[in-house]
Structure formats: C-alpha cells, structure tokens
Amino acid sequence: MSMKSKTYESLLADIKRLEKENQTLNETYLDIANKQSDLIHTLQFTQFSIDTISEAIVWLDEDGNYVFVNEAACTNYGYTKEELLSMQMFQVDPLFSSERWNIHWQEILDRKTFTIETINKRKDGTPVPIEVTVNLVEYEGKQYNCAIIRDITERKLSEENLKQSAIRLAELNESKDKFFSIIAHDLRGPLGNQREFTKILSDKVLQFSEAERTTYLKMLVESSDLVYSLLENLLDWARSQSGNIVYQPTSIQLFDLIQRVVGLLNLSANKKHVTISNQVPKDKKIFGDLYMIETVLRNLISNAIKYSNVNSEVTVGVLEFDSNELTNEKLKYDVLNTTSPTNSTIFFIKDTGIGMEKEQIENLFRLDKKFSTKGTAEESGTGLGLILCKEFIDKHKGNIWVESEPGIGSTFYFNLG
C-alpha cells in the first residue's frame, strides 16, 4: 500500500515538475520569438530608413568596389542596384584613379572619418558636385568605407552667386569711387572757372574793353558747355548703373537721327570750322533703343570734333559688306573678331585729327583707367562718354572698337547685335 502511494506521489511530483519546466520553456520560447520579431522589425525599419533617405549611402571595399548601395544611390546615379554593385567608384568619379584611391584608402585607415568634396558622373554623363562623409567600418573581419553622399549642386550655385555678387559689389564700389573722382576733379574745374569769370565780370565789367568782355564771355560759354556735357554723361551713366535705363528697341531712321545730333553739335563744330558729313543712306533703318543710340552718336561725334584740327571733316557712315570681300586686313580682323555674321553692318565716325597711341587705345572704355586728352582747342574731357557708349552698345549685344594713328586721326566703329 505504501509502495503504491509513494509511486503515485512521485509520479505526481514529476508531472508537476515537467509542467513547470514546460511552462518555463514556453515563456522562454515566447520571449525569444518576441525578441526575434522585434529584431526583424528593427532590421526592416533600418533598411527602410536607409533606402528612403535622400542621401546616397554606399559601402566600398579596399579596392574601390561597391558592396552595398541604397535606393537613393541608384536614383541619384541613374543605375540599377545590380549595375552599381558590379562597378568600381572610379567609373562614377572622374577625379579618382586607382593610384589616388590607394592614397585615399590609406587616409581612411588613418583618419577613420572625414569629409571631402568631389564630382561624380551620372549614367547619362551629367556631372554632379558632391560632399562625401567618409566612415571606416569593420564587418566580419573586413574593413569598408561607409560613405554618405550629398548632392551639393544648389550649394555650389549659391556659392557661385555669392561670389559673383561680391565681384559685382566690388565693381560697383570701384565705379562709385570713379564716379565721385570725376565729380570732384572734372566738375570742380569748370564750375570753379565759371565762378571766377562771373565774379570778375561782375566786379570789373566796366573796366574791360569790348574784346576782353567777349573773351571772358566766350570762356563762360565754353565752361558751361563742358559742365552741361559732363553732367549729361554723369547722369546717363548713373542711371545705367542703377538699372533705371530700360532697353526699349524700336525702328530708327538713322540718317534723321544723325542730322538731329549734328544740329546739337553745330556750335562746337563751327568754332573749329569742322564739317560733319552724314554719309548714311537716307533710307537706312536700324533696330535699337533710340535714346541709347542717340547718346552713343552724340558722344562719338562730339569726341571727333574735339580731336579734329581746324578746317577738317568728320565723317559718319555705314559699311555694309561681306567680310570675305574686305581688302583692308586690319578692318577685316576687327570685323571678324567683333561681328558674328558674315554679312553685317558696321557704323563708323571718322576724323582726321590728332589720333592716339596704342597705350591710349588700350585704356579706352575702361572705368578703372583715367583717360582724358585735351582736344585740339584745349577742350577738356573725362573719358566717361566712351564708357557710356560701350555700356549702351553692350545692351544691344554689339561691339565698339577703334582704329587710330597719331597725327592721322581716329575711326570709331560699332555694330549692333
């Protein structure tokens, strides 16, 4: 009886023990399963994150082979994942060679992590500036470069825009300094003369002879002409720099426009007995901004008068030609280097005055160079008129240049784009 009771109790205890162990095993299995599920979820989440971020992530081995690429890398480079994993980084980075990669790999081993900028090439050949964050990682006993790659095209464009803005700001500051220099130096002189002349005439007009009064009045008129011309150019130039002069092209009857400009300059031409010959065909029309073209003609014809000798002629005309038929080699060179079409029209203003040396010609049309030569009747100037001419011709996408010889004269040419 006791033996049977003992056996039963023992069996019952074994059953309870087994049930408890089974429960423990079940709890352990569930814990492992939950942890495995969490791990799978974490891995899936990590993979999803890597594949959906905008930055390309690639793993490279020590030979520069791609061993892992995310979806962004495939999208950014235009290759499939299979294509990239069969390639080396040299095939997308034209700045790297195998020799440079070896140096780069040694730098990765030494520095572990750092950032570089380079250029990668998409499958279609498009170059892309990139920033690469290099990271040395070790996996299963092998070392890799885990690189995070960012497209920095917009940043580079912003940097270039800032650079161009800085250059433009420097140019504007230089222009401003030149502007104030012209005002201070060139405007003060004639205004000072006017002040002195008017004071002398006011105080001693009755003491002067008729000839002396005429001389002083003539000086006042010339000084007033210079001040007016200078102010006109200064205001035009200031408006052009501030963007207040808008390019408004229209059809222009060129002969009539030149006649109007000549009429404005007749007084200064008559003083030196300079004849202005308008040889432009009466039916010649051009397409351009009336105000700008008039300003260009006014300055160029005025300069021609200023540097002409007494009893000479200034010629205004046009050359319509096929550049292949030109016989003047110097003019042909200038035309071919300033005019794109074979058939074109060149406008010119020619004088037979004092001419210019090569160094003087090189400094024309430059705001950073002070160029002003006294006219044949000691007329003053600033050189600002020619700078204004160039700016207005530039707005027409044209060119302006000059041929000159000392003692022979000068011919200014310009064309419109």
Short mmCIF file of C-alpha atoms in Angstrom, two decimals:
data_model
loop_
_atom_site.label_atom_id
_atom_site.label_comp_id
_atom_site.label_asym_id
_atom_site.label_seq_id
_atom_site.Cartn_x
_atom_site.Cartn_y
_atom_site.Cartn_z
CA MET A 1 0.00 0.00 0.00
CA SER A 2 2.76 2.40 0.98
CA MET A 3 4.76 1.47 -2.12
CA LYS A 4 1.84 2.27 -4.42
CA SER A 5 1.17 5.57 -2.57
CA LYS A 6 4.85 6.54 -2.85
CA THR A 7 4.98 5.78 -6.54
CA TYR A 8 1.87 7.83 -7.21
CA GLU A 9 3.18 10.79 -5.25
CA SER A 10 6.46 10.57 -7.06
CA LEU A 11 4.76 10.50 -10.44
CA LEU A 12 2.59 13.42 -9.47
CA ALA A 13 5.62 15.40 -8.43
CA ASP A 14 7.35 14.57 -11.71
CA ILE A 15 4.30 15.70 -13.65
CA LYS A 16 4.19 19.00 -11.79
CA ARG A 17 7.91 19.47 -12.29
CA LEU A 18 7.57 18.74 -16.02
CA GLU A 19 4.61 21.09 -16.29
CA LYS A 20 6.63 23.84 -14.65
CA GLU A 21 9.63 23.21 -16.92
CA ASN A 22 7.30 23.18 -19.93
CA GLN A 23 5.80 26.50 -18.83
CA THR A 24 9.30 27.93 -18.41
CA LEU A 25 10.25 26.66 -21.87
CA ASN A 26 7.09 28.16 -23.35
CA GLU A 27 7.81 31.51 -21.70
CA THR A 28 11.41 31.36 -22.94
CA TYR A 29 10.25 30.48 -26.47
CA LEU A 30 7.74 33.33 -26.47
CA ASP A 31 10.42 35.73 -25.22
CA ILE A 32 12.81 34.57 -27.94
CA ALA A 33 10.07 34.83 -30.56
CA ASN A 34 9.17 38.33 -29.40
CA LYS A 35 12.78 39.39 -29.42
CA GLN A 36 13.26 37.85 -32.86
CA SER A 37 10.17 39.69 -34.10
CA ASP A 38 11.46 42.94 -32.63
CA LEU A 39 14.84 42.34 -34.24
CA ILE A 40 13.25 41.64 -37.63
CA HIS A 41 11.11 44.78 -37.27
CA THR A 42 14.16 46.83 -36.32
CA LEU A 43 16.13 45.48 -39.28
CA GLN A 44 13.22 46.17 -41.61
CA PHE A 45 12.85 49.68 -40.21
CA THR A 46 16.58 50.30 -40.56
CA GLN A 47 16.58 49.03 -44.15
CA PHE A 48 13.53 51.17 -44.93
CA SER A 49 15.22 54.24 -43.44
CA ILE A 50 18.41 53.65 -45.41
CA ASP A 51 16.51 53.14 -48.65
CA THR A 52 14.19 56.15 -48.29
CA ILE A 53 16.59 58.91 -47.22
CA SER A 54 17.66 61.39 -49.91
CA GLU A 55 21.40 60.94 -49.33
CA ALA A 56 23.14 58.13 -51.13
CA ILE A 57 24.80 55.55 -48.86
CA VAL A 58 27.39 53.22 -50.33
CA TRP A 59 29.88 50.75 -48.94
CA LEU A 60 33.20 50.38 -50.72
CA ASP A 61 35.85 47.77 -50.12
CA GLU A 62 39.58 48.43 -50.11
CA ASP A 63 39.72 48.03 -53.91
CA GLY A 64 37.01 50.62 -54.54
CA ASN A 65 34.28 48.07 -55.38
CA TYR A 66 30.67 48.83 -54.43
CA VAL A 67 29.49 46.17 -51.97
CA PHE A 68 26.31 47.94 -50.81
CA VAL A 69 24.21 50.77 -52.25
CA ASN A 70 20.88 52.17 -51.08
CA GLU A 71 17.95 53.18 -53.27
CA ALA A 72 18.97 56.87 -53.21
CA ALA A 73 22.35 55.97 -54.72
CA CYS A 74 20.63 54.15 -57.57
CA THR A 75 18.19 57.03 -58.13
CA ASN A 76 20.85 59.74 -57.94
CA TYR A 77 23.29 57.98 -60.27
CA GLY A 78 20.70 56.53 -62.68
CA TYR A 79 21.98 52.94 -62.35
CA THR A 80 20.17 49.85 -61.13
CA LYS A 81 21.38 48.27 -57.91
CA GLU A 82 22.81 45.33 -59.85
CA GLU A 83 24.74 47.70 -62.16
CA LEU A 84 26.29 49.66 -59.30
CA LEU A 85 27.25 46.52 -57.39
CA SER A 86 29.20 45.36 -60.44
CA MET A 87 31.13 48.66 -60.70
CA GLN A 88 34.02 50.48 -59.05
CA MET A 89 33.87 54.02 -57.77
CA PHE A 90 36.40 55.19 -60.43
CA GLN A 91 33.65 54.70 -63.00
CA VAL A 92 31.50 57.44 -61.44
CA ASP A 93 34.23 59.75 -60.11
CA PRO A 94 36.38 61.20 -62.94
CA LEU A 95 38.70 62.82 -60.40
CA PHE A 96 39.79 59.46 -58.96
CA SER A 97 42.22 56.95 -60.41
CA SER A 98 43.33 53.67 -58.87
CA GLU A 99 46.51 55.39 -57.68
CA ARG A 100 44.57 58.18 -56.00
CA TRP A 101 42.16 55.64 -54.47
CA ASN A 102 45.08 53.84 -52.83
CA ILE A 103 46.19 57.12 -51.25
CA HIS A 104 42.57 57.86 -50.27
CA TRP A 105 42.16 54.41 -48.70
CA GLN A 106 45.26 54.91 -46.59
CA GLU A 107 43.84 58.25 -45.46
CA ILE A 108 40.61 56.47 -44.47
CA LEU A 109 42.59 53.96 -42.38
CA ASP A 110 44.49 56.79 -40.70
CA ARG A 111 41.71 59.32 -40.10
CA LYS A 112 38.69 56.99 -39.74
CA THR A 113 36.13 59.68 -40.60
CA PHE A 114 36.30 62.96 -42.55
CA THR A 115 34.53 64.89 -45.32
CA ILE A 116 35.64 65.63 -48.86
CA GLU A 117 34.16 67.34 -51.94
CA THR A 118 34.44 65.83 -55.40
CA ILE A 119 32.49 65.37 -58.62
CA ASN A 120 30.54 62.27 -59.60
CA LYS A 121 29.14 61.43 -63.01
CA ARG A 122 25.65 60.07 -63.56
CA LYS A 123 24.93 57.28 -66.03
CA ASP A 124 23.89 59.89 -68.64
CA GLY A 125 27.24 61.67 -68.21
CA THR A 126 25.90 64.61 -66.18
CA PRO A 127 28.50 65.81 -63.65
CA VAL A 128 27.26 66.37 -60.08
CA PRO A 129 29.23 68.14 -57.33
CA ILE A 130 29.00 66.09 -54.13
CA GLU A 131 30.07 66.13 -50.50
CA VAL A 132 31.16 62.75 -49.13
CA THR A 133 31.31 61.89 -45.44
CA VAL A 134 33.81 59.03 -45.17
CA ASN A 135 33.48 56.47 -42.35
CA LEU A 136 35.78 53.49 -41.71
CA VAL A 137 33.75 50.46 -40.57
CA GLU A 138 34.72 46.84 -39.88
CA TYR A 139 32.38 43.94 -40.56
CA GLU A 140 33.21 40.25 -40.25
CA GLY A 141 36.91 40.99 -40.15
CA LYS A 142 36.93 43.20 -43.29
CA GLN A 143 37.25 46.97 -43.47
CA TYR A 144 34.97 49.14 -45.59
CA ASN A 145 34.34 52.77 -46.39
CA CYS A 146 30.75 53.57 -45.47
CA ALA A 147 30.21 56.79 -47.44
CA ILE A 148 27.28 59.17 -47.09
CA ILE A 149 26.99 61.20 -50.30
CA ARG A 150 25.12 64.52 -50.63
CA ASP A 151 24.34 66.37 -53.86
CA ILE A 152 25.63 69.93 -53.29
CA THR A 153 24.64 71.42 -56.66
CA GLU A 154 22.38 74.04 -55.07
CA ARG A 155 25.04 74.94 -52.52
CA LYS A 156 27.65 75.36 -55.25
CA LEU A 157 25.24 77.54 -57.23
CA SER A 158 24.63 79.65 -54.14
CA GLU A 159 28.36 79.95 -53.53
CA GLU A 160 28.89 80.97 -57.17
CA ASN A 161 26.07 83.50 -56.92
CA LEU A 162 27.62 84.92 -53.76
CA LYS A 163 31.00 85.06 -55.48
CA GLN A 164 29.51 86.87 -58.49
CA SER A 165 27.65 89.22 -56.15
CA ALA A 166 30.89 90.01 -54.36
CA ILE A 167 32.62 90.69 -57.68
CA ARG A 168 29.72 92.88 -58.78
CA LEU A 169 29.76 94.72 -55.46
CA ALA A 170 33.50 95.36 -55.84
CA GLU A 171 32.89 96.64 -59.38
CA LEU A 172 30.10 98.90 -58.17
CA ASN A 173 32.32 100.25 -55.39
CA GLU A 174 35.05 100.87 -57.94
CA SER A 175 32.54 102.57 -60.22
CA LYS A 176 31.30 104.67 -57.32
CA ASP A 177 34.85 105.76 -56.49
CA LYS A 178 35.44 106.65 -60.13
CA PHE A 179 32.13 108.49 -60.25
CA PHE A 180 32.99 110.64 -57.25
CA SER A 181 36.51 111.18 -58.58
CA ILE A 182 35.08 112.54 -61.83
CA ILE A 183 32.66 114.79 -59.98
CA ALA A 184 35.33 116.06 -57.60
CA HIS A 185 38.02 116.67 -60.20
CA ASP A 186 36.36 117.33 -63.53
CA LEU A 187 33.24 119.15 -62.39
CA ARG A 188 35.04 121.34 -59.88
CA GLY A 189 37.36 122.78 -62.55
CA PRO A 190 34.82 124.24 -64.98
CA LEU A 191 32.45 125.26 -62.17
CA GLY A 192 35.31 127.00 -60.42
CA ASN A 193 36.18 128.80 -63.66
CA GLN A 194 32.58 129.88 -64.09
CA ARG A 195 32.55 131.25 -60.58
CA GLU A 196 35.77 133.20 -61.13
CA PHE A 197 34.71 134.53 -64.52
CA THR A 198 31.30 135.69 -63.29
CA LYS A 199 32.91 137.31 -60.24
CA ILE A 200 35.47 139.13 -62.41
CA LEU A 201 32.80 140.27 -64.86
CA SER A 202 30.55 141.38 -62.03
CA ASP A 203 33.26 143.34 -60.24
CA LYS A 204 35.18 144.80 -63.18
CA VAL A 205 32.92 144.63 -66.21
CA LEU A 206 33.16 148.40 -66.78
CA GLN A 207 36.96 148.27 -66.68
CA PHE A 208 37.22 145.72 -69.51
CA SER A 209 37.39 146.50 -73.16
CA GLU A 210 34.83 145.01 -75.52
CA ALA A 211 37.39 142.44 -76.66
CA GLU A 212 38.13 141.40 -73.04
CA ARG A 213 34.42 141.07 -72.23
CA THR A 214 33.96 138.95 -75.35
CA THR A 215 36.88 136.74 -74.34
CA TYR A 216 35.53 136.18 -70.84
CA LEU A 217 32.01 135.53 -72.10
CA LYS A 218 33.42 133.03 -74.60
CA MET A 219 35.23 131.26 -71.74
CA LEU A 220 31.98 131.19 -69.75
CA VAL A 221 30.10 129.65 -72.67
CA GLU A 222 32.78 127.00 -73.20
CA SER A 223 32.85 126.24 -69.48
CA SER A 224 29.05 125.96 -69.43
CA ASP A 225 29.13 123.63 -72.45
CA LEU A 226 31.66 121.40 -70.72
CA VAL A 227 29.68 121.32 -67.46
CA TYR A 228 26.45 120.52 -69.32
CA SER A 229 28.06 117.74 -71.37
CA LEU A 230 29.73 116.28 -68.29
CA LEU A 231 26.53 116.39 -66.25
CA GLU A 232 24.60 114.77 -69.08
CA ASN A 233 27.05 111.86 -69.25
CA LEU A 234 27.28 111.54 -65.48
CA LEU A 235 23.51 111.35 -65.13
CA ASP A 236 23.20 108.88 -68.01
CA TRP A 237 25.94 106.71 -66.55
CA ALA A 238 24.42 106.85 -63.04
CA ARG A 239 21.01 105.86 -64.42
CA SER A 240 22.54 102.96 -66.36
CA GLN A 241 24.32 101.70 -63.22
CA SER A 242 21.14 101.82 -61.15
CA GLY A 243 19.16 99.98 -63.83
CA ASN A 244 16.84 102.90 -64.44
CA ILE A 245 17.57 102.94 -68.18
CA VAL A 246 15.44 100.22 -69.76
CA TYR A 247 16.37 98.85 -73.18
CA GLN A 248 13.43 99.68 -75.47
CA PRO A 249 14.29 98.84 -79.10
CA THR A 250 12.36 100.35 -81.97
CA SER A 251 12.85 101.09 -85.67
CA ILE A 252 15.11 104.13 -86.13
CA GLN A 253 15.59 106.29 -89.23
CA LEU A 254 19.35 106.59 -88.83
CA PHE A 255 20.01 109.50 -91.24
CA ASP A 256 17.44 111.71 -89.49
CA LEU A 257 18.81 110.80 -86.05
CA ILE A 258 22.36 111.75 -87.09
CA GLN A 259 21.12 115.04 -88.53
CA ARG A 260 19.47 115.86 -85.19
CA VAL A 261 22.67 115.06 -83.27
CA VAL A 262 24.75 117.13 -85.70
CA GLY A 263 22.38 120.05 -85.16
CA LEU A 264 23.05 119.88 -81.41
CA LEU A 265 26.81 119.90 -82.00
CA ASN A 266 26.97 122.52 -84.75
CA LEU A 267 28.10 125.26 -82.39
CA SER A 268 31.24 123.42 -81.24
CA ALA A 269 31.92 122.26 -84.83
CA ASN A 270 31.55 125.76 -86.26
CA LYS A 271 34.03 127.17 -83.74
CA LYS A 272 36.73 124.98 -85.29
CA HIS A 273 35.36 125.13 -88.84
CA VAL A 274 34.83 121.38 -88.75
CA THR A 275 32.42 119.99 -91.33
CA ILE A 276 30.31 116.98 -90.36
CA SER A 277 29.48 114.78 -93.34
CA ASN A 278 26.49 112.47 -92.89
CA GLN A 279 27.05 109.76 -95.49
CA VAL A 280 24.42 107.36 -94.14
CA PRO A 281 21.80 106.44 -96.79
CA LYS A 282 18.58 108.37 -96.18
CA ASP A 283 16.51 105.20 -96.21
CA LYS A 284 18.78 103.35 -93.75
CA LYS A 285 16.86 101.97 -90.76
CA ILE A 286 18.21 100.21 -87.71
CA PHE A 287 16.54 98.43 -84.80
CA GLY A 288 17.69 99.68 -81.43
CA ASP A 289 16.99 101.86 -78.42
CA LEU A 290 16.57 105.43 -79.72
CA TYR A 291 17.82 107.11 -76.54
CA MET A 292 20.92 104.90 -76.25
CA ILE A 293 21.89 105.14 -79.93
CA GLU A 294 21.48 108.92 -79.83
CA THR A 295 23.72 109.08 -76.74
CA VAL A 296 26.37 106.94 -78.48
CA LEU A 297 26.32 109.09 -81.63
CA ARG A 298 26.39 112.32 -79.61
CA ASN A 299 29.47 111.24 -77.67
CA LEU A 300 31.38 109.81 -80.63
CA ILE A 301 30.69 112.78 -82.92
CA SER A 302 31.45 115.23 -80.10
CA ASN A 303 34.79 113.47 -79.49
CA ALA A 304 35.58 113.53 -83.21
CA ILE A 305 35.02 117.30 -83.25
CA LYS A 306 37.10 117.75 -80.09
CA TYR A 307 40.15 115.97 -81.54
CA SER A 308 39.82 117.35 -85.09
CA ASN A 309 42.07 120.03 -86.44
CA VAL A 310 40.68 123.34 -87.67
CA ASN A 311 39.17 123.24 -91.19
CA SER A 312 38.82 119.43 -91.22
CA GLU A 313 35.98 116.97 -91.68
CA VAL A 314 34.23 114.39 -89.57
CA THR A 315 32.53 111.60 -91.49
CA VAL A 316 29.62 109.49 -90.23
CA GLY A 317 28.71 106.46 -92.29
CA VAL A 318 27.99 102.76 -92.55
CA LEU A 319 29.78 99.78 -94.06
CA GLU A 320 27.55 97.03 -95.37
CA PHE A 321 29.61 94.13 -96.61
CA ASP A 322 30.52 90.51 -96.86
CA SER A 323 33.54 90.14 -94.57
CA ASN A 324 35.11 87.69 -97.06
CA GLU A 325 35.36 90.53 -99.57
CA LEU A 326 37.16 93.02 -97.32
CA THR A 327 40.57 94.13 -98.59
CA ASN A 328 41.60 96.14 -95.52
CA GLU A 329 43.25 93.39 -93.44
CA LYS A 330 43.16 95.35 -90.17
CA LEU A 331 39.47 96.15 -90.54
CA LYS A 332 38.78 92.57 -91.62
CA TYR A 333 40.48 91.30 -88.45
CA ASP A 334 38.43 93.66 -86.28
CA VAL A 335 35.21 92.74 -88.04
CA LEU A 336 35.78 89.00 -87.76
CA ASN A 337 36.60 89.37 -84.06
CA THR A 338 33.63 91.57 -83.20
CA THR A 339 30.88 90.55 -85.60
CA SER A 340 29.39 87.10 -85.77
CA PRO A 341 27.55 87.16 -89.12
CA THR A 342 29.47 87.10 -92.39
CA ASN A 343 27.15 89.78 -93.79
CA SER A 344 26.83 92.72 -91.42
CA THR A 345 26.59 96.47 -90.95
CA ILE A 346 29.29 98.48 -89.25
CA PHE A 347 28.71 102.10 -88.25
CA PHE A 348 31.68 104.47 -88.13
CA ILE A 349 32.64 108.00 -87.08
CA LYS A 350 35.91 109.13 -88.65
CA ASP A 351 38.08 112.18 -88.00
CA THR A 352 41.46 113.32 -89.34
CA GLY A 353 42.65 114.75 -86.05
CA ILE A 354 45.46 114.07 -83.61
CA GLY A 355 44.89 110.29 -83.32
CA MET A 356 46.01 108.07 -80.43
CA GLU A 357 48.93 105.95 -79.34
CA LYS A 358 48.47 102.20 -78.73
CA GLU A 359 48.55 102.65 -74.94
CA GLN A 360 45.77 105.22 -75.12
CA ILE A 361 43.62 102.89 -77.22
CA GLU A 362 44.09 100.07 -74.71
CA ASN A 363 42.77 102.28 -71.90
CA LEU A 364 39.62 103.37 -73.72
CA PHE A 365 36.23 102.09 -72.50
CA ARG A 366 37.72 101.28 -69.07
CA LEU A 367 36.34 102.82 -65.91
CA ASP A 368 39.38 101.75 -63.88
CA LYS A 369 41.71 103.78 -66.11
CA LYS A 370 41.68 107.55 -66.22
CA PHE A 371 41.74 108.54 -69.87
CA SER A 372 41.32 112.14 -70.89
CA THR A 373 43.28 114.00 -73.54
CA LYS A 374 42.95 117.71 -74.27
CA GLY A 375 41.26 118.47 -77.59
CA THR A 376 42.93 120.42 -80.38
CA ALA A 377 41.43 123.61 -78.92
CA GLU A 378 42.36 122.60 -75.35
CA GLU A 379 38.88 121.15 -74.72
CA SER A 380 38.66 119.10 -71.52
CA GLY A 381 37.01 115.73 -71.03
CA THR A 382 36.72 112.75 -68.68
CA GLY A 383 36.58 109.67 -70.90
CA LEU A 384 33.24 108.83 -69.28
CA GLY A 385 31.42 109.34 -72.60
CA LEU A 386 33.22 106.40 -74.21
CA ILE A 387 32.50 104.20 -71.19
CA LEU A 388 28.84 105.13 -71.54
CA CYS A 389 28.97 104.29 -75.26
CA LYS A 390 30.33 100.83 -74.51
CA GLU A 391 27.65 100.14 -71.90
CA PHE A 392 24.88 101.15 -74.30
CA ILE A 393 26.37 99.13 -77.18
CA ASP A 394 26.69 96.15 -74.79
CA LYS A 395 22.96 96.44 -74.07
CA HIS A 396 22.43 96.00 -77.81
CA LYS A 397 24.71 92.91 -77.69
CA GLY A 398 27.03 94.72 -80.07
CA ASN A 399 30.67 95.76 -80.06
CA ILE A 400 32.60 99.01 -80.25
CA TRP A 401 36.26 99.45 -81.22
CA VAL A 402 38.65 101.99 -82.70
CA GLU A 403 41.44 102.28 -85.26
CA SER A 404 43.80 105.21 -84.79
CA GLU A 405 47.22 106.54 -85.73
CA PRO A 406 48.95 109.53 -84.12
CA GLY A 407 48.75 112.55 -86.40
CA ILE A 408 46.46 110.74 -88.88
CA GLY A 409 43.16 110.51 -86.98
CA SER A 410 40.76 108.02 -85.44
CA THR A 411 37.83 105.95 -86.65
CA PHE A 412 35.38 104.55 -84.12
CA TYR A 413 33.36 101.55 -85.26
CA PHE A 414 30.36 99.88 -83.66
CA ASN A 415 27.84 97.25 -84.61
CA LEU A 416 24.55 96.12 -83.09
CA GLY A 417 23.75 92.53 -82.19
#
